[in-house]
PDB file of C-alpha atoms and ligand atoms in Angstrom:
ATOM      1  CA  UNK A   1     -10.066 -36.854  13.796  1.00 87.00           C
ATOM      2  CA  UNK A   2     -13.489 -37.309  15.465  1.00 92.00           C
ATOM      3  CA  UNK A   3     -16.339 -34.797  15.143  1.00 95.00           C
ATOM      4  CA  UNK A   4     -17.641 -34.049  18.643  1.00 96.00           C
ATOM      5  CA  UNK A   5     -20.509 -32.009  20.051  1.00 98.00           C
ATOM      6  CA  UNK A   6     -21.847 -28.767  18.600  1.00 98.00           C
ATOM      7  CA  UNK A   7     -20.066 -25.819  20.222  1.00 97.00           C
ATOM      8  CA  UNK A   8     -21.624 -22.898  18.401  1.00 95.00           C
ATOM      9  CA  UNK A   9     -24.145 -22.246  15.660  1.00 96.00           C
ATOM     10  CA  UNK A  10     -23.787 -19.020  13.710  1.00 92.00           C
ATOM     11  CA  UNK A  11     -25.743 -17.624  10.769  1.00 92.00           C
ATOM     12  CA  UNK A  12     -23.610 -19.379   8.157  1.00 95.00           C
ATOM     13  CA  UNK A  13     -21.569 -22.002  10.025  1.00 97.00           C
ATOM     14  CA  UNK A  14     -21.681 -24.641  12.756  1.00 98.00           C
ATOM     15  CA  UNK A  15     -18.607 -25.267  14.929  1.00 98.00           C
ATOM     16  CA  UNK A  16     -17.984 -28.690  16.484  1.00 98.00           C
ATOM     17  CA  UNK A  17     -15.488 -29.981  19.027  1.00 98.00           C
ATOM     18  CA  UNK A  18     -12.923 -32.563  17.965  1.00 98.00           C
ATOM     19  CA  UNK A  19     -10.837 -34.998  20.020  1.00 97.00           C
ATOM     20  CA  UNK A  20      -8.089 -32.337  19.967  1.00 97.00           C
ATOM     21  CA  UNK A  21      -9.015 -29.313  22.145  1.00 96.00           C
ATOM     22  CA  UNK A  22      -6.907 -27.073  19.887  1.00 96.00           C
ATOM     23  CA  UNK A  23      -8.859 -27.991  16.742  1.00 98.00           C
ATOM     24  CA  UNK A  24     -12.430 -27.130  15.677  1.00 98.00           C
ATOM     25  CA  UNK A  25     -14.512 -28.816  12.960  1.00 98.00           C
ATOM     26  CA  UNK A  26     -16.467 -26.285  10.874  1.00 98.00           C
ATOM     27  CA  UNK A  27     -19.472 -27.010   8.720  1.00 98.00           C
ATOM     28  CA  UNK A  28     -20.484 -24.283   6.266  1.00 98.00           C
ATOM     29  CA  UNK A  29     -24.287 -24.042   5.991  1.00 98.00           C
ATOM     30  CA  UNK A  30     -26.464 -23.373   2.970  1.00 98.00           C
ATOM     31  CA  UNK A  31     -28.021 -20.433   4.766  1.00 96.00           C
ATOM     32  CA  UNK A  32     -27.930 -16.808   3.691  1.00 96.00           C
ATOM     33  CA  UNK A  33     -28.900 -13.970   6.015  1.00 95.00           C
ATOM     34  CA  UNK A  34     -28.915 -10.195   5.770  1.00 94.00           C
ATOM     35  CA  UNK A  35     -30.214  -7.271   7.816  1.00 89.00           C
ATOM     36  CA  UNK A  36     -28.945  -8.861  11.050  1.00 86.00           C
ATOM     37  CA  UNK A  37     -30.915 -12.053  10.344  1.00 87.00           C
ATOM     38  CA  UNK A  38     -34.212 -10.394   9.366  1.00 92.00           C
ATOM     39  CA  UNK A  39     -33.794 -11.707   5.784  1.00 96.00           C
ATOM     40  CA  UNK A  40     -33.018 -15.431   5.731  1.00 96.00           C
ATOM     41  CA  UNK A  41     -33.017 -18.151   3.027  1.00 96.00           C
ATOM     42  CA  UNK A  42     -31.713 -21.644   2.379  1.00 97.00           C
ATOM     43  CA  UNK A  43     -29.520 -21.583  -0.721  1.00 97.00           C
ATOM     44  CA  UNK A  44     -28.330 -24.971  -1.907  1.00 97.00           C
ATOM     45  CA  UNK A  45     -24.610 -24.991  -2.809  1.00 97.00           C
ATOM     46  CA  UNK A  46     -23.679 -21.827  -0.901  1.00 98.00           C
ATOM     47  CA  UNK A  47     -21.955 -23.619   2.009  1.00 98.00           C
ATOM     48  CA  UNK A  48     -19.668 -25.553  -0.332  1.00 98.00           C
ATOM     49  CA  UNK A  49     -18.709 -22.464  -2.289  1.00 98.00           C
ATOM     50  CA  UNK A  50     -17.793 -20.394   0.784  1.00 98.00           C
ATOM     51  CA  UNK A  51     -15.895 -23.323   2.336  1.00 98.00           C
ATOM     52  CA  UNK A  52     -13.805 -23.724  -0.834  1.00 98.00           C
ATOM     53  CA  UNK A  53     -13.241 -19.999  -1.393  1.00 98.00           C
ATOM     54  CA  UNK A  54     -12.260 -19.363   2.245  1.00 98.00           C
ATOM     55  CA  UNK A  55      -9.746 -22.248   2.169  1.00 98.00           C
ATOM     56  CA  UNK A  56      -8.081 -20.978  -1.015  1.00 98.00           C
ATOM     57  CA  UNK A  57      -7.851 -17.424   0.347  1.00 98.00           C
ATOM     58  CA  UNK A  58      -6.528 -18.472   3.767  1.00 98.00           C
ATOM     59  CA  UNK A  59      -3.870 -20.717   2.133  1.00 98.00           C
ATOM     60  CA  UNK A  60      -2.881 -17.785  -0.096  1.00 98.00           C
ATOM     61  CA  UNK A  61      -2.639 -15.440   2.911  1.00 98.00           C
ATOM     62  CA  UNK A  62      -0.538 -17.937   4.861  1.00 98.00           C
ATOM     63  CA  UNK A  63       1.923 -18.048   1.951  1.00 97.00           C
ATOM     64  CA  UNK A  64       2.049 -14.240   2.163  1.00 97.00           C
ATOM     65  CA  UNK A  65       3.036 -14.509   5.845  1.00 97.00           C
ATOM     66  CA  UNK A  66      -0.381 -13.753   7.366  1.00 98.00           C
ATOM     67  CA  UNK A  67      -1.065 -16.234  10.169  1.00 97.00           C
ATOM     68  CA  UNK A  68      -4.607 -17.626  10.183  1.00 98.00           C
ATOM     69  CA  UNK A  69      -6.685 -20.386  11.720  1.00 98.00           C
ATOM     70  CA  UNK A  70      -7.339 -22.508   8.581  1.00 98.00           C
ATOM     71  CA  UNK A  71      -5.868 -26.028   8.754  1.00 98.00           C
ATOM     72  CA  UNK A  72      -7.403 -28.035   5.890  1.00 98.00           C
ATOM     73  CA  UNK A  73     -10.542 -28.976   3.997  1.00 98.00           C
ATOM     74  CA  UNK A  74     -12.331 -32.123   5.135  1.00 98.00           C
ATOM     75  CA  UNK A  75     -15.104 -32.270   2.557  1.00 97.00           C
ATOM     76  CA  UNK A  76     -17.021 -30.007   0.210  1.00 97.00           C
ATOM     77  CA  UNK A  77     -18.587 -28.074   3.076  1.00 98.00           C
ATOM     78  CA  UNK A  78     -16.321 -28.859   6.038  1.00 98.00           C
ATOM     79  CA  UNK A  79     -12.908 -27.679   7.218  1.00 98.00           C
ATOM     80  CA  UNK A  80     -10.665 -27.890  10.277  1.00 98.00           C
ATOM     81  CA  UNK A  81      -9.501 -24.715  12.013  1.00 98.00           C
ATOM     82  CA  UNK A  82      -7.402 -23.861  15.053  1.00 98.00           C
ATOM     83  CA  UNK A  83      -9.334 -23.075  18.183  1.00 97.00           C
ATOM     84  CA  UNK A  84      -9.066 -19.402  19.188  1.00 97.00           C
ATOM     85  CA  UNK A  85     -10.907 -16.984  21.442  1.00 97.00           C
ATOM     86  CA  UNK A  86     -12.693 -14.719  18.977  1.00 97.00           C
ATOM     87  CA  UNK A  87     -12.210 -10.983  19.591  1.00 98.00           C
ATOM     88  CA  UNK A  88     -15.738  -9.499  19.393  1.00 98.00           C
ATOM     89  CA  UNK A  89     -14.815  -6.987  16.710  1.00 98.00           C
ATOM     90  CA  UNK A  90     -15.559  -6.883  13.005  1.00 98.00           C
ATOM     91  CA  UNK A  91     -12.623  -5.223  11.297  1.00 98.00           C
ATOM     92  CA  UNK A  92     -13.724  -3.672   7.997  1.00 99.00           C
ATOM     93  CA  UNK A  93     -11.245  -2.440   5.395  1.00 99.00           C
ATOM     94  CA  UNK A  94     -12.444  -0.247   2.532  1.00 99.00           C
ATOM     95  CA  UNK A  95     -10.691   0.598  -0.734  1.00 99.00           C
ATOM     96  CA  UNK A  96     -13.702   2.036  -2.558  1.00 98.00           C
ATOM     97  CA  UNK A  97     -16.822   3.679  -1.090  1.00 98.00           C
ATOM     98  CA  UNK A  98     -19.856   1.360  -0.894  1.00 98.00           C
ATOM     99  CA  UNK A  99     -22.585   0.091   1.433  1.00 98.00           C
ATOM    100  CA  UNK A 100     -22.920   1.665   4.866  1.00 98.00           C
ATOM    101  CA  UNK A 101     -19.921   3.975   4.271  1.00 98.00           C
ATOM    102  CA  UNK A 102     -21.586   5.509   1.202  1.00 98.00           C
ATOM    103  CA  UNK A 103     -24.886   5.913   3.025  1.00 98.00           C
ATOM    104  CA  UNK A 104     -23.507   7.372   6.241  1.00 98.00           C
ATOM    105  CA  UNK A 105     -21.118   9.836   4.626  1.00 98.00           C
ATOM    106  CA  UNK A 106     -22.999  10.508   1.368  1.00 98.00           C
ATOM    107  CA  UNK A 107     -20.091   9.380  -0.807  1.00 98.00           C
ATOM    108  CA  UNK A 108     -21.243   7.760  -4.068  1.00 98.00           C
ATOM    109  CA  UNK A 109     -20.713   4.008  -4.357  1.00 98.00           C
ATOM    110  CA  UNK A 110     -17.647   3.369  -6.503  1.00 98.00           C
ATOM    111  CA  UNK A 111     -15.652   6.423  -5.346  1.00 98.00           C
ATOM    112  CA  UNK A 112     -12.035   5.237  -4.864  1.00 98.00           C
ATOM    113  CA  UNK A 113     -10.524   6.029  -1.450  1.00 98.00           C
ATOM    114  CA  UNK A 114      -7.006   7.506  -1.584  1.00 97.00           C
ATOM    115  CA  UNK A 115      -5.800   5.167   1.165  1.00 98.00           C
ATOM    116  CA  UNK A 116      -7.559   2.146   2.699  1.00 98.00           C
ATOM    117  CA  UNK A 117      -9.897   3.005   5.592  1.00 98.00           C
ATOM    118  CA  UNK A 118     -10.092   0.645   8.594  1.00 98.00           C
ATOM    119  CA  UNK A 119     -13.243   0.565  10.731  1.00 98.00           C
ATOM    120  CA  UNK A 120     -14.154  -1.422  13.851  1.00 98.00           C
ATOM    121  CA  UNK A 121     -17.627  -2.700  14.696  1.00 98.00           C
ATOM    122  CA  UNK A 122     -18.627  -4.282  18.017  1.00 98.00           C
ATOM    123  CA  UNK A 123     -19.916  -7.809  17.275  1.00 97.00           C
ATOM    124  CA  UNK A 124     -23.176  -7.720  19.186  1.00 97.00           C
ATOM    125  CA  UNK A 125     -26.423  -8.742  17.453  1.00 92.00           C
ATOM    126  CA  UNK A 126     -28.615  -7.161  20.160  1.00 96.00           C
ATOM    127  CA  UNK A 127     -26.979  -3.780  19.519  1.00 97.00           C
ATOM    128  CA  UNK A 128     -26.906  -4.365  15.736  1.00 95.00           C
ATOM    129  CA  UNK A 129     -23.074  -4.366  15.578  1.00 96.00           C
ATOM    130  CA  UNK A 130     -22.430  -0.650  16.265  1.00 98.00           C
ATOM    131  CA  UNK A 131     -19.327   1.069  14.897  1.00 98.00           C
ATOM    132  CA  UNK A 132     -16.818   1.739  17.687  1.00 98.00           C
ATOM    133  CA  UNK A 133     -13.602   3.725  17.902  1.00 98.00           C
ATOM    134  CA  UNK A 134     -10.401   2.857  19.727  1.00 96.00           C
ATOM    135  CA  UNK A 135     -11.522   4.564  22.961  1.00 97.00           C
ATOM    136  CA  UNK A 136     -14.810   2.620  22.946  1.00 98.00           C
ATOM    137  CA  UNK A 137     -12.884  -0.611  22.390  1.00 98.00           C
ATOM    138  CA  UNK A 138     -10.668   0.097  25.378  1.00 97.00           C
ATOM    139  CA  UNK A 139     -13.603   1.176  27.549  1.00 98.00           C
ATOM    140  CA  UNK A 140     -15.451  -2.072  26.713  1.00 98.00           C
ATOM    141  CA  UNK A 141     -12.178  -4.041  27.161  1.00 98.00           C
ATOM    142  CA  UNK A 142     -12.658  -5.719  23.765  1.00 98.00           C
ATOM    143  CA  UNK A 143      -8.960  -5.512  22.872  1.00 98.00           C
ATOM    144  CA  UNK A 144      -5.808  -3.978  24.340  1.00 97.00           C
ATOM    145  CA  UNK A 145      -3.958  -1.023  22.805  1.00 96.00           C
ATOM    146  CA  UNK A 146      -1.250  -3.360  21.595  1.00 97.00           C
ATOM    147  CA  UNK A 147      -3.800  -5.733  20.051  1.00 98.00           C
ATOM    148  CA  UNK A 148      -5.482  -2.817  18.283  1.00 98.00           C
ATOM    149  CA  UNK A 149      -2.198  -1.816  16.681  1.00 97.00           C
ATOM    150  CA  UNK A 150      -1.700  -5.418  15.523  1.00 98.00           C
ATOM    151  CA  UNK A 151      -5.297  -5.723  14.266  1.00 98.00           C
ATOM    152  CA  UNK A 152      -4.877  -2.625  12.133  1.00 98.00           C
ATOM    153  CA  UNK A 153      -1.527  -3.782  10.760  1.00 98.00           C
ATOM    154  CA  UNK A 154      -2.812  -7.279   9.986  1.00 98.00           C
ATOM    155  CA  UNK A 155      -5.991  -5.928   8.373  1.00 98.00           C
ATOM    156  CA  UNK A 156      -3.948  -3.646   6.093  1.00 98.00           C
ATOM    157  CA  UNK A 157      -1.575  -6.502   5.225  1.00 98.00           C
ATOM    158  CA  UNK A 158      -4.576  -8.689   4.311  1.00 98.00           C
ATOM    159  CA  UNK A 159      -5.924  -5.825   2.192  1.00 98.00           C
ATOM    160  CA  UNK A 160      -2.675  -5.430   0.287  1.00 98.00           C
ATOM    161  CA  UNK A 161      -2.423  -9.175  -0.367  1.00 98.00           C
ATOM    162  CA  UNK A 162      -6.077  -9.566  -1.385  1.00 98.00           C
ATOM    163  CA  UNK A 163      -6.173  -6.511  -3.660  1.00 98.00           C
ATOM    164  CA  UNK A 164      -3.354  -8.197  -5.626  1.00 98.00           C
ATOM    165  CA  UNK A 165      -4.985 -11.629  -5.576  1.00 98.00           C
ATOM    166  CA  UNK A 166      -8.343 -10.367  -6.842  1.00 98.00           C
ATOM    167  CA  UNK A 167      -6.771  -7.994  -9.334  1.00 98.00           C
ATOM    168  CA  UNK A 168      -5.031 -10.998 -10.930  1.00 98.00           C
ATOM    169  CA  UNK A 169      -8.469 -12.550 -11.598  1.00 98.00           C
ATOM    170  CA  UNK A 170     -10.032  -9.312 -12.894  1.00 98.00           C
ATOM    171  CA  UNK A 171     -11.909  -8.495  -9.702  1.00 98.00           C
ATOM    172  CA  UNK A 172     -11.797  -5.203  -7.804  1.00 98.00           C
ATOM    173  CA  UNK A 173     -11.776  -5.638  -4.011  1.00 98.00           C
ATOM    174  CA  UNK A 174     -14.097  -2.879  -2.789  1.00 98.00           C
ATOM    175  CA  UNK A 175     -14.243  -3.709   0.948  1.00 99.00           C
ATOM    176  CA  UNK A 176     -14.324  -6.661   3.332  1.00 99.00           C
ATOM    177  CA  UNK A 177     -14.790  -7.727   6.938  1.00 98.00           C
ATOM    178  CA  UNK A 178     -12.289  -9.688   9.043  1.00 98.00           C
ATOM    179  CA  UNK A 179     -12.412 -11.332  12.437  1.00 98.00           C
ATOM    180  CA  UNK A 180      -9.449 -12.240  14.614  1.00 98.00           C
ATOM    181  CA  UNK A 181      -8.850 -14.617  17.490  1.00 98.00           C
ATOM    182  CA  UNK A 182      -6.422 -14.945  20.382  1.00 98.00           C
ATOM    183  CA  UNK A 183      -4.398 -18.080  20.902  1.00 96.00           C
ATOM    184  CA  UNK A 184      -3.567 -19.312  24.406  1.00 94.00           C
ATOM    185  CA  UNK A 185      -0.123 -17.669  24.190  1.00 95.00           C
ATOM    186  CA  UNK A 186      -1.814 -14.299  23.507  1.00 95.00           C
ATOM    187  CA  UNK A 187      -0.812 -14.110  19.827  1.00 96.00           C
ATOM    188  CA  UNK A 188      -3.445 -13.083  17.260  1.00 98.00           C
ATOM    189  CA  UNK A 189      -4.648 -15.160  14.322  1.00 98.00           C
ATOM    190  CA  UNK A 190      -6.844 -14.161  11.420  1.00 98.00           C
ATOM    191  CA  UNK A 191     -10.047 -16.199  11.832  1.00 98.00           C
ATOM    192  CA  UNK A 192     -13.630 -16.709  10.576  1.00 98.00           C
ATOM    193  CA  UNK A 193     -14.100 -16.682   6.781  1.00 98.00           C
ATOM    194  CA  UNK A 194     -13.209 -14.613   3.736  1.00 98.00           C
ATOM    195  CA  UNK A 195     -15.701 -15.192   0.942  1.00 98.00           C
ATOM    196  CA  UNK A 196     -18.177 -13.308  -1.243  1.00 98.00           C
ATOM    197  CA  UNK A 197     -20.356 -13.212   1.914  1.00 98.00           C
ATOM    198  CA  UNK A 198     -17.793 -11.015   3.668  1.00 98.00           C
ATOM    199  CA  UNK A 199     -16.241  -9.056   0.769  1.00 98.00           C
ATOM    200  CA  UNK A 200     -17.538  -6.706  -1.899  1.00 98.00           C
ATOM    201  CA  UNK A 201     -16.115  -7.920  -5.194  1.00 98.00           C
ATOM    202  CA  UNK A 202     -16.801  -6.114  -8.474  1.00 98.00           C
ATOM    203  CA  UNK A 203     -15.893  -7.465 -11.891  1.00 98.00           C
ATOM    204  CA  UNK A 204     -13.139  -5.118 -13.127  1.00 98.00           C
ATOM    205  CA  UNK A 205     -14.577  -4.725 -16.614  1.00 97.00           C
ATOM    206  CA  UNK A 206     -18.349  -4.926 -16.182  1.00 97.00           C
ATOM    207  CA  UNK A 207     -18.509  -3.627 -12.545  1.00 96.00           C
ATOM    208  CA  UNK A 208     -20.973  -6.476 -11.924  1.00 97.00           C
ATOM    209  CA  UNK A 209     -21.380  -7.446  -8.229  1.00 98.00           C
ATOM    210  CA  UNK A 210     -19.794 -10.852  -7.502  1.00 98.00           C
ATOM    211  CA  UNK A 211     -20.787 -10.928  -3.824  1.00 98.00           C
ATOM    212  CA  UNK A 212     -23.550 -10.961  -1.223  1.00 98.00           C
ATOM    213  CA  UNK A 213     -24.979  -7.621  -2.428  1.00 97.00           C
ATOM    214  CA  UNK A 214     -26.739  -9.823  -5.043  1.00 98.00           C
ATOM    215  CA  UNK A 215     -28.686 -11.334  -2.125  1.00 97.00           C
ATOM    216  CA  UNK A 216     -28.953  -8.216   0.067  1.00 97.00           C
ATOM    217  CA  UNK A 217     -30.317  -6.158  -2.829  1.00 96.00           C
ATOM    218  CA  UNK A 218     -32.393  -8.922  -4.511  1.00 95.00           C
ATOM    219  CA  UNK A 219     -30.342  -8.721  -7.711  1.00 96.00           C
ATOM    220  CA  UNK A 220     -30.557 -12.465  -8.551  1.00 96.00           C
ATOM    221  CA  UNK A 221     -29.128 -15.867  -7.650  1.00 96.00           C
ATOM    222  CA  UNK A 222     -25.852 -15.856  -5.686  1.00 97.00           C
ATOM    223  CA  UNK A 223     -24.789 -19.436  -6.521  1.00 98.00           C
ATOM    224  CA  UNK A 224     -23.593 -18.848 -10.122  1.00 98.00           C
ATOM    225  CA  UNK A 225     -21.888 -15.645  -9.015  1.00 98.00           C
ATOM    226  CA  UNK A 226     -20.001 -17.266  -6.094  1.00 98.00           C
ATOM    227  CA  UNK A 227     -19.167 -20.171  -8.455  1.00 98.00           C
ATOM    228  CA  UNK A 228     -17.621 -17.651 -10.867  1.00 98.00           C
ATOM    229  CA  UNK A 229     -15.389 -16.291  -8.072  1.00 98.00           C
ATOM    230  CA  UNK A 230     -14.332 -19.855  -7.143  1.00 98.00           C
ATOM    231  CA  UNK A 231     -13.657 -20.761 -10.807  1.00 98.00           C
ATOM    232  CA  UNK A 232     -11.419 -17.723 -11.255  1.00 98.00           C
ATOM    233  CA  UNK A 233      -9.512 -18.457  -8.019  1.00 98.00           C
ATOM    234  CA  UNK A 234      -9.032 -22.120  -8.984  1.00 97.00           C
ATOM    235  CA  UNK A 235      -7.897 -21.273 -12.517  1.00 96.00           C
ATOM    236  CA  UNK A 236      -5.309 -18.899 -11.094  1.00 91.00           C
ATOM    237  CA  UNK A 237      -3.803 -21.775  -9.107  1.00 66.00           C
ATOM    238  CA  UNK A 238      -3.179 -23.891 -12.247  1.00 60.00           C
TER     239      UNK A 238
HETATM  240  N1  UDP B   1     -19.695  -7.254   6.280  1.00 50.95           N
HETATM  241  C1  UDP B   1     -19.776  -8.554   6.752  1.00 50.95           C
HETATM  242  N2  UDP B   1     -20.554  -8.823   7.840  1.00 50.95           N
HETATM  243  C2  UDP B   1     -21.251  -7.872   8.509  1.00 50.95           C
HETATM  244  C3  UDP B   1     -21.173  -6.538   8.034  1.00 50.95           C
HETATM  245  C4  UDP B   1     -20.380  -6.263   6.921  1.00 50.95           C
HETATM  246  O1  UDP B   1     -19.154  -9.461   6.193  1.00 50.95           O
HETATM  247  O2  UDP B   1     -21.924  -8.186   9.501  1.00 50.95           O
HETATM  248  C5  UDP B   1     -18.851  -6.944   5.120  1.00 50.95           C
HETATM  249  C6  UDP B   1     -19.678  -6.598   3.891  1.00 50.95           C
HETATM  250  O3  UDP B   1     -19.881  -7.757   3.094  1.00 50.95           O
HETATM  251  C7  UDP B   1     -18.799  -5.603   3.175  1.00 50.95           C
HETATM  252  C8  UDP B   1     -18.013  -4.903   4.301  1.00 50.95           C
HETATM  253  O4  UDP B   1     -18.091  -5.786   5.405  1.00 50.95           O
HETATM  254  O5  UDP B   1     -17.887  -6.283   2.327  1.00 50.95           O
HETATM  255  C9  UDP B   1     -18.542  -3.545   4.658  1.00 50.95           C
HETATM  256  O6  UDP B   1     -19.925  -3.635   4.917  1.00 50.95           O
HETATM  257  P1  UDP B   1     -20.802  -2.320   5.213  1.00 50.95           P
HETATM  258  O7  UDP B   1     -20.310  -1.699   6.479  1.00 50.95           O
HETATM  259  O8  UDP B   1     -20.814  -1.474   4.010  1.00 50.95           O
HETATM  260  O9  UDP B   1     -22.207  -2.877   5.590  1.00 50.95           O
HETATM  261  P2  UDP B   1     -23.468  -3.313   4.740  1.00 50.95           P
HETATM  262  O10 UDP B   1     -23.603  -2.404   3.579  1.00 50.95           O
HETATM  263  O11 UDP B   1     -23.153  -4.733   4.385  1.00 50.95           O
HETATM  264  O12 UDP B   1     -24.565  -3.185   5.738  1.00 50.95           O
END
């Protein structure tokens, strides 16, 4: 497989063409950003960790019957994925109150939610990714009614699978963000990444943050923390 020209550069990844139009070459970058890019740093080792963690999680989800775009790892910080048209929505699932949910609704961080809550945000940096409801999504033609039903179902299935996965390595899955893509035949695939950059992960016993809140809130170095998540996931596979 040949690495072709740069197609897209995001905050944490670069996407390249390959000689197969259905396949994209992804390079995970050592860049961390927060506050819609206002806070930005180079963090050596971060790209490798998120590449590895995402691959393990996507393989696990595939085994649970959740279709996703991950094909295989190429190197420490590179992977191949299926080409999809990304739906410009961030689908957030919450099991425990934290972050923007806690702030907006004045619910203390750490309050368990009786049932998972699904939220949609419009992926648009200029607008600062506003939260949207199903009527907004239809008005903006971001997804069809049928796709919205599928997105919700897939997001809840991912939640159920990941709560179990993380629980088995003594981590509580607080919340996370997903992105989905459309294939040419119109079917939906889970896409993007699932890593401590996109999830809130709390150690079950100590309640320590094992995720990007360490960076967002200046609580310390993220590399040893992300490494700890990877170590626990790898040990589980033994
Ligand atoms: N999240 C993400 N990318 C974003 C916004 C949120 O991966 O652009 C993840 C975040 O890591 C957390 C969940 O989505 O696991 C919910 O984030 P929240 O809405 O609480 O926003 P934040 O507090 O990060 O601003």
